[in-house]
């Protein structure tokens, strides 16, 4: 196997850190693309991208906070130009299943002239343990809109493993993979599974998107974050395409995707759902 130099943008994030670990285990040189790494990679400092991309064979791209936000398309276009100038051979883009705006960014990568793989992921299981749904779980009350939405939750470990295959095997060139778990669950279903796995009483409360938005703003969350969450809950969860369960994880990995109940049991065993609620100043 040829050792390759691979830049993992968002290399400290949910998918990125898992990808870095797997690439290093396989013997590749993984460069973490983050603000704290050297050379640094910051989506808001394009003047520094050339240094981060220099000497890289392939790049894994995850855009923060989401490909749907204003400015993402321009950033992806510019990164493609910088990558081509640096002699990068392949791009693997993490995208969102059911996100129309994200598909505009996908087209930039598809038409870049470089080898590519698009990884469209459904909502992450880990949103309940490594993201914005952890605190409500710890508080014992999860109040969310789109209570009836059927979501084929996908595990981040599966996403990372598929991305590593895409980065290291040429047979995935030119492919668009849509990654889901093996079944759909509503928020209420997911919360019930977490409650059972962690042996806790956790209540799910259906609310309107207006109530949820007002709650985020009352809590002092930044407006751009509130906008993004509202977008995801309305445009993405409201898109019937999101509910489709695919076989792409099994197609790439040769095994069934991780089920939400398996994720819940494994995560509960870490004790994270029994931890004290994080205090904010």
PDB file of N, CA and C in Angstrom, residues 130-176:
ATOM      1  N   UNK A 130     -22.543  14.191  21.404  1.00  0.00           N
ATOM      2  CA  UNK A 130     -21.386  15.053  21.109  1.00  0.00           C
ATOM      3  C   UNK A 130     -21.815  16.378  20.503  1.00  0.00           C
ATOM      4  N   UNK A 131     -23.104  16.720  20.626  1.00  0.00           N
ATOM      5  CA  UNK A 131     -23.569  17.929  19.959  1.00  0.00           C
ATOM      6  C   UNK A 131     -24.726  18.545  20.725  1.00  0.00           C
ATOM      7  N   UNK A 132     -25.559  19.309  20.016  1.00  0.00           N
ATOM      8  CA  UNK A 132     -26.528  20.194  20.664  1.00  0.00           C
ATOM      9  C   UNK A 132     -27.653  19.482  21.411  1.00  0.00           C
ATOM     10  N   UNK A 133     -27.824  18.179  21.202  1.00  0.00           N
ATOM     11  CA  UNK A 133     -28.893  17.470  21.906  1.00  0.00           C
ATOM     12  C   UNK A 133     -28.419  16.818  23.204  1.00  0.00           C
ATOM     13  N   UNK A 134     -27.123  16.919  23.516  1.00  0.00           N
ATOM     14  CA  UNK A 134     -26.620  16.321  24.755  1.00  0.00           C
ATOM     15  C   UNK A 134     -27.192  17.002  25.991  1.00  0.00           C
ATOM     16  N   UNK A 135     -27.166  18.325  26.013  1.00  0.00           N
ATOM     17  CA  UNK A 135     -27.629  19.036  27.220  1.00  0.00           C
ATOM     18  C   UNK A 135     -29.098  18.748  27.541  1.00  0.00           C
ATOM     19  N   UNK A 136     -30.011  18.798  26.554  1.00  0.00           N
ATOM     20  CA  UNK A 136     -31.395  18.433  26.876  1.00  0.00           C
ATOM     21  C   UNK A 136     -31.527  17.003  27.415  1.00  0.00           C
ATOM     22  N   UNK A 137     -30.735  16.073  26.884  1.00  0.00           N
ATOM     23  CA  UNK A 137     -30.770  14.700  27.392  1.00  0.00           C
ATOM     24  C   UNK A 137     -30.353  14.683  28.865  1.00  0.00           C
ATOM     25  N   UNK A 138     -29.285  15.418  29.182  1.00  0.00           N
ATOM     26  CA  UNK A 138     -28.815  15.478  30.571  1.00  0.00           C
ATOM     27  C   UNK A 138     -29.849  16.122  31.486  1.00  0.00           C
ATOM     28  N   UNK A 139     -30.567  17.098  30.949  1.00  0.00           N
ATOM     29  CA  UNK A 139     -31.599  17.778  31.746  1.00  0.00           C
ATOM     30  C   UNK A 139     -32.845  16.924  31.930  1.00  0.00           C
ATOM     31  N   UNK A 140     -33.000  15.906  31.082  1.00  0.00           N
ATOM     32  CA  UNK A 140     -34.138  15.007  31.226  1.00  0.00           C
ATOM     33  C   UNK A 140     -35.375  15.426  30.466  1.00  0.00           C
ATOM     34  N   UNK A 141     -35.287  16.528  29.732  1.00  0.00           N
ATOM     35  CA  UNK A 141     -36.410  16.993  28.912  1.00  0.00           C
ATOM     36  C   UNK A 141     -35.874  17.414  27.549  1.00  0.00           C
ATOM     37  N   UNK A 142     -36.294  16.713  26.505  1.00  0.00           N
ATOM     38  CA  UNK A 142     -35.882  17.033  25.142  1.00  0.00           C
ATOM     39  C   UNK A 142     -37.096  17.590  24.411  1.00  0.00           C
ATOM     40  N   UNK A 143     -37.090  18.899  24.174  1.00  0.00           N
ATOM     41  CA  UNK A 143     -38.211  19.569  23.515  1.00  0.00           C
ATOM     42  C   UNK A 143     -37.782  19.987  22.110  1.00  0.00           C
ATOM     43  N   UNK A 144     -38.405  19.382  21.093  1.00  0.00           N
ATOM     44  CA  UNK A 144     -37.986  19.631  19.717  1.00  0.00           C
ATOM     45  C   UNK A 144     -39.176  19.720  18.770  1.00  0.00           C
ATOM     46  N   UNK A 145     -38.998  20.489  17.681  1.00  0.00           N
ATOM     47  CA  UNK A 145     -40.006  20.486  16.620  1.00  0.00           C
ATOM     48  C   UNK A 145     -39.850  19.264  15.711  1.00  0.00           C
ATOM     49  N   UNK A 146     -40.747  19.164  14.733  1.00  0.00           N
ATOM     50  CA  UNK A 146     -40.726  18.049  13.769  1.00  0.00           C
ATOM     51  C   UNK A 146     -40.789  16.694  14.480  1.00  0.00           C
ATOM     52  N   UNK A 147     -41.710  16.603  15.446  1.00  0.00           N
ATOM     53  CA  UNK A 147     -41.805  15.387  16.254  1.00  0.00           C
ATOM     54  C   UNK A 147     -42.148  14.152  15.433  1.00  0.00           C
ATOM     55  N   UNK A 148     -42.821  14.338  14.302  1.00  0.00           N
ATOM     56  CA  UNK A 148     -43.249  13.185  13.503  1.00  0.00           C
ATOM     57  C   UNK A 148     -42.241  12.786  12.431  1.00  0.00           C
ATOM     58  N   UNK A 149     -41.169  13.558  12.276  1.00  0.00           N
ATOM     59  CA  UNK A 149     -40.196  13.273  11.214  1.00  0.00           C
ATOM     60  C   UNK A 149     -39.536  11.919  11.442  1.00  0.00           C
ATOM     61  N   UNK A 150     -39.502  11.117  10.389  1.00  0.00           N
ATOM     62  CA  UNK A 150     -38.816   9.820  10.445  1.00  0.00           C
ATOM     63  C   UNK A 150     -37.388  10.001   9.937  1.00  0.00           C
ATOM     64  N   UNK A 151     -36.427   9.781  10.824  1.00  0.00           N
ATOM     65  CA  UNK A 151     -35.023  10.080  10.529  1.00  0.00           C
ATOM     66  C   UNK A 151     -34.217   8.785  10.529  1.00  0.00           C
ATOM     67  N   UNK A 152     -33.508   8.484   9.429  1.00  0.00           N
ATOM     68  CA  UNK A 152     -32.657   7.286   9.404  1.00  0.00           C
ATOM     69  C   UNK A 152     -31.281   7.586  10.002  1.00  0.00           C
ATOM     70  N   UNK A 153     -31.248   7.775  11.309  1.00  0.00           N
ATOM     71  CA  UNK A 153     -30.036   8.179  12.020  1.00  0.00           C
ATOM     72  C   UNK A 153     -28.841   7.320  11.594  1.00  0.00           C
ATOM     73  N   UNK A 154     -27.708   7.990  11.363  1.00  0.00           N
ATOM     74  CA  UNK A 154     -26.501   7.274  10.951  1.00  0.00           C
ATOM     75  C   UNK A 154     -25.395   7.505  11.977  1.00  0.00           C
ATOM     76  N   UNK A 155     -24.584   6.474  12.181  1.00  0.00           N
ATOM     77  CA  UNK A 155     -23.532   6.573  13.182  1.00  0.00           C
ATOM     78  C   UNK A 155     -22.269   7.192  12.594  1.00  0.00           C
ATOM     79  N   UNK A 156     -21.644   8.070  13.354  1.00  0.00           N
ATOM     80  CA  UNK A 156     -20.440   8.756  12.888  1.00  0.00           C
ATOM     81  C   UNK A 156     -19.294   7.765  12.628  1.00  0.00           C
ATOM     82  N   UNK A 157     -19.257   6.679  13.372  1.00  0.00           N
ATOM     83  CA  UNK A 157     -18.221   5.670  13.117  1.00  0.00           C
ATOM     84  C   UNK A 157     -18.369   5.085  11.707  1.00  0.00           C
ATOM     85  N   UNK A 158     -19.611   4.894  11.276  1.00  0.00           N
ATOM     86  CA  UNK A 158     -19.852   4.402   9.914  1.00  0.00           C
ATOM     87  C   UNK A 158     -19.454   5.447   8.870  1.00  0.00           C
ATOM     88  N   UNK A 159     -19.803   6.700   9.125  1.00  0.00           N
ATOM     89  CA  UNK A 159     -19.449   7.780   8.191  1.00  0.00           C
ATOM     90  C   UNK A 159     -17.930   7.841   8.025  1.00  0.00           C
ATOM     91  N   UNK A 160     -17.210   7.807   9.145  1.00  0.00           N
ATOM     92  CA  UNK A 160     -15.745   7.901   9.105  1.00  0.00           C
ATOM     93  C   UNK A 160     -15.143   6.728   8.342  1.00  0.00           C
ATOM     94  N   UNK A 161     -15.672   5.544   8.573  1.00  0.00           N
ATOM     95  CA  UNK A 161     -15.120   4.360   7.901  1.00  0.00           C
ATOM     96  C   UNK A 161     -15.351   4.427   6.393  1.00  0.00           C
ATOM     97  N   UNK A 162     -16.546   4.902   5.985  1.00  0.00           N
ATOM     98  CA  UNK A 162     -16.832   5.072   4.555  1.00  0.00           C
ATOM     99  C   UNK A 162     -15.898   6.125   3.955  1.00  0.00           C
ATOM    100  N   UNK A 163     -15.702   7.236   4.673  1.00  0.00           N
ATOM    101  CA  UNK A 163     -14.828   8.304   4.174  1.00  0.00           C
ATOM    102  C   UNK A 163     -13.400   7.811   3.991  1.00  0.00           C
ATOM    103  N   UNK A 164     -12.919   6.996   4.919  1.00  0.00           N
ATOM    104  CA  UNK A 164     -11.557   6.450   4.809  1.00  0.00           C
ATOM    105  C   UNK A 164     -11.443   5.538   3.585  1.00  0.00           C
ATOM    106  N   UNK A 165     -12.469   4.726   3.350  1.00  0.00           N
ATOM    107  CA  UNK A 165     -12.478   3.891   2.137  1.00  0.00           C
ATOM    108  C   UNK A 165     -12.418   4.780   0.889  1.00  0.00           C
ATOM    109  N   UNK A 166     -13.227   5.858   0.891  1.00  0.00           N
ATOM    110  CA  UNK A 166     -13.268   6.767  -0.256  1.00  0.00           C
ATOM    111  C   UNK A 166     -11.922   7.443  -0.473  1.00  0.00           C
ATOM    112  N   UNK A 167     -11.229   7.754   0.621  1.00  0.00           N
ATOM    113  CA  UNK A 167      -9.928   8.428   0.526  1.00  0.00           C
ATOM    114  C   UNK A 167      -8.812   7.499   0.075  1.00  0.00           C
ATOM    115  N   UNK A 168      -8.957   6.222   0.322  1.00  0.00           N
ATOM    116  CA  UNK A 168      -7.833   5.309   0.102  1.00  0.00           C
ATOM    117  C   UNK A 168      -8.042   4.288  -1.013  1.00  0.00           C
ATOM    118  N   UNK A 169      -9.265   4.213  -1.571  1.00  0.00           N
ATOM    119  CA  UNK A 169      -9.538   3.221  -2.614  1.00  0.00           C
ATOM    120  C   UNK A 169     -10.110   3.913  -3.851  1.00  0.00           C
ATOM    121  N   UNK A 170      -9.464   3.726  -4.987  1.00  0.00           N
ATOM    122  CA  UNK A 170      -9.871   4.397  -6.226  1.00  0.00           C
ATOM    123  C   UNK A 170     -11.247   3.975  -6.727  1.00  0.00           C
ATOM    124  N   UNK A 171     -11.721   2.803  -6.322  1.00  0.00           N
ATOM    125  CA  UNK A 171     -13.007   2.327  -6.850  1.00  0.00           C
ATOM    126  C   UNK A 171     -14.191   3.188  -6.408  1.00  0.00           C
ATOM    127  N   UNK A 172     -13.945   4.073  -5.452  1.00  0.00           N
ATOM    128  CA  UNK A 172     -15.025   4.950  -4.992  1.00  0.00           C
ATOM    129  C   UNK A 172     -15.032   6.298  -5.727  1.00  0.00           C
ATOM    130  N   UNK A 173     -14.093   6.485  -6.639  1.00  0.00           N
ATOM    131  CA  UNK A 173     -14.037   7.733  -7.406  1.00  0.00           C
ATOM    132  C   UNK A 173     -15.331   7.937  -8.190  1.00  0.00           C
ATOM    133  N   UNK A 174     -15.821   9.170  -8.173  1.00  0.00           N
ATOM    134  CA  UNK A 174     -17.009   9.512  -8.938  1.00  0.00           C
ATOM    135  C   UNK A 174     -18.317   9.049  -8.327  1.00  0.00           C
ATOM    136  N   UNK A 175     -18.268   8.543  -7.103  1.00  0.00           N
ATOM    137  CA  UNK A 175     -19.483   8.024  -6.464  1.00  0.00           C
ATOM    138  C   UNK A 175     -20.115   9.049  -5.524  1.00  0.00           C
ATOM    139  N   UNK A 176     -21.439   8.978  -5.430  1.00  0.00           N
ATOM    140  CA  UNK A 176     -22.188   9.721  -4.415  1.00  0.00           C
ATOM    141  C   UNK A 176     -22.838   8.688  -3.508  1.00  0.00           C
TER     142      UNK A 176
END
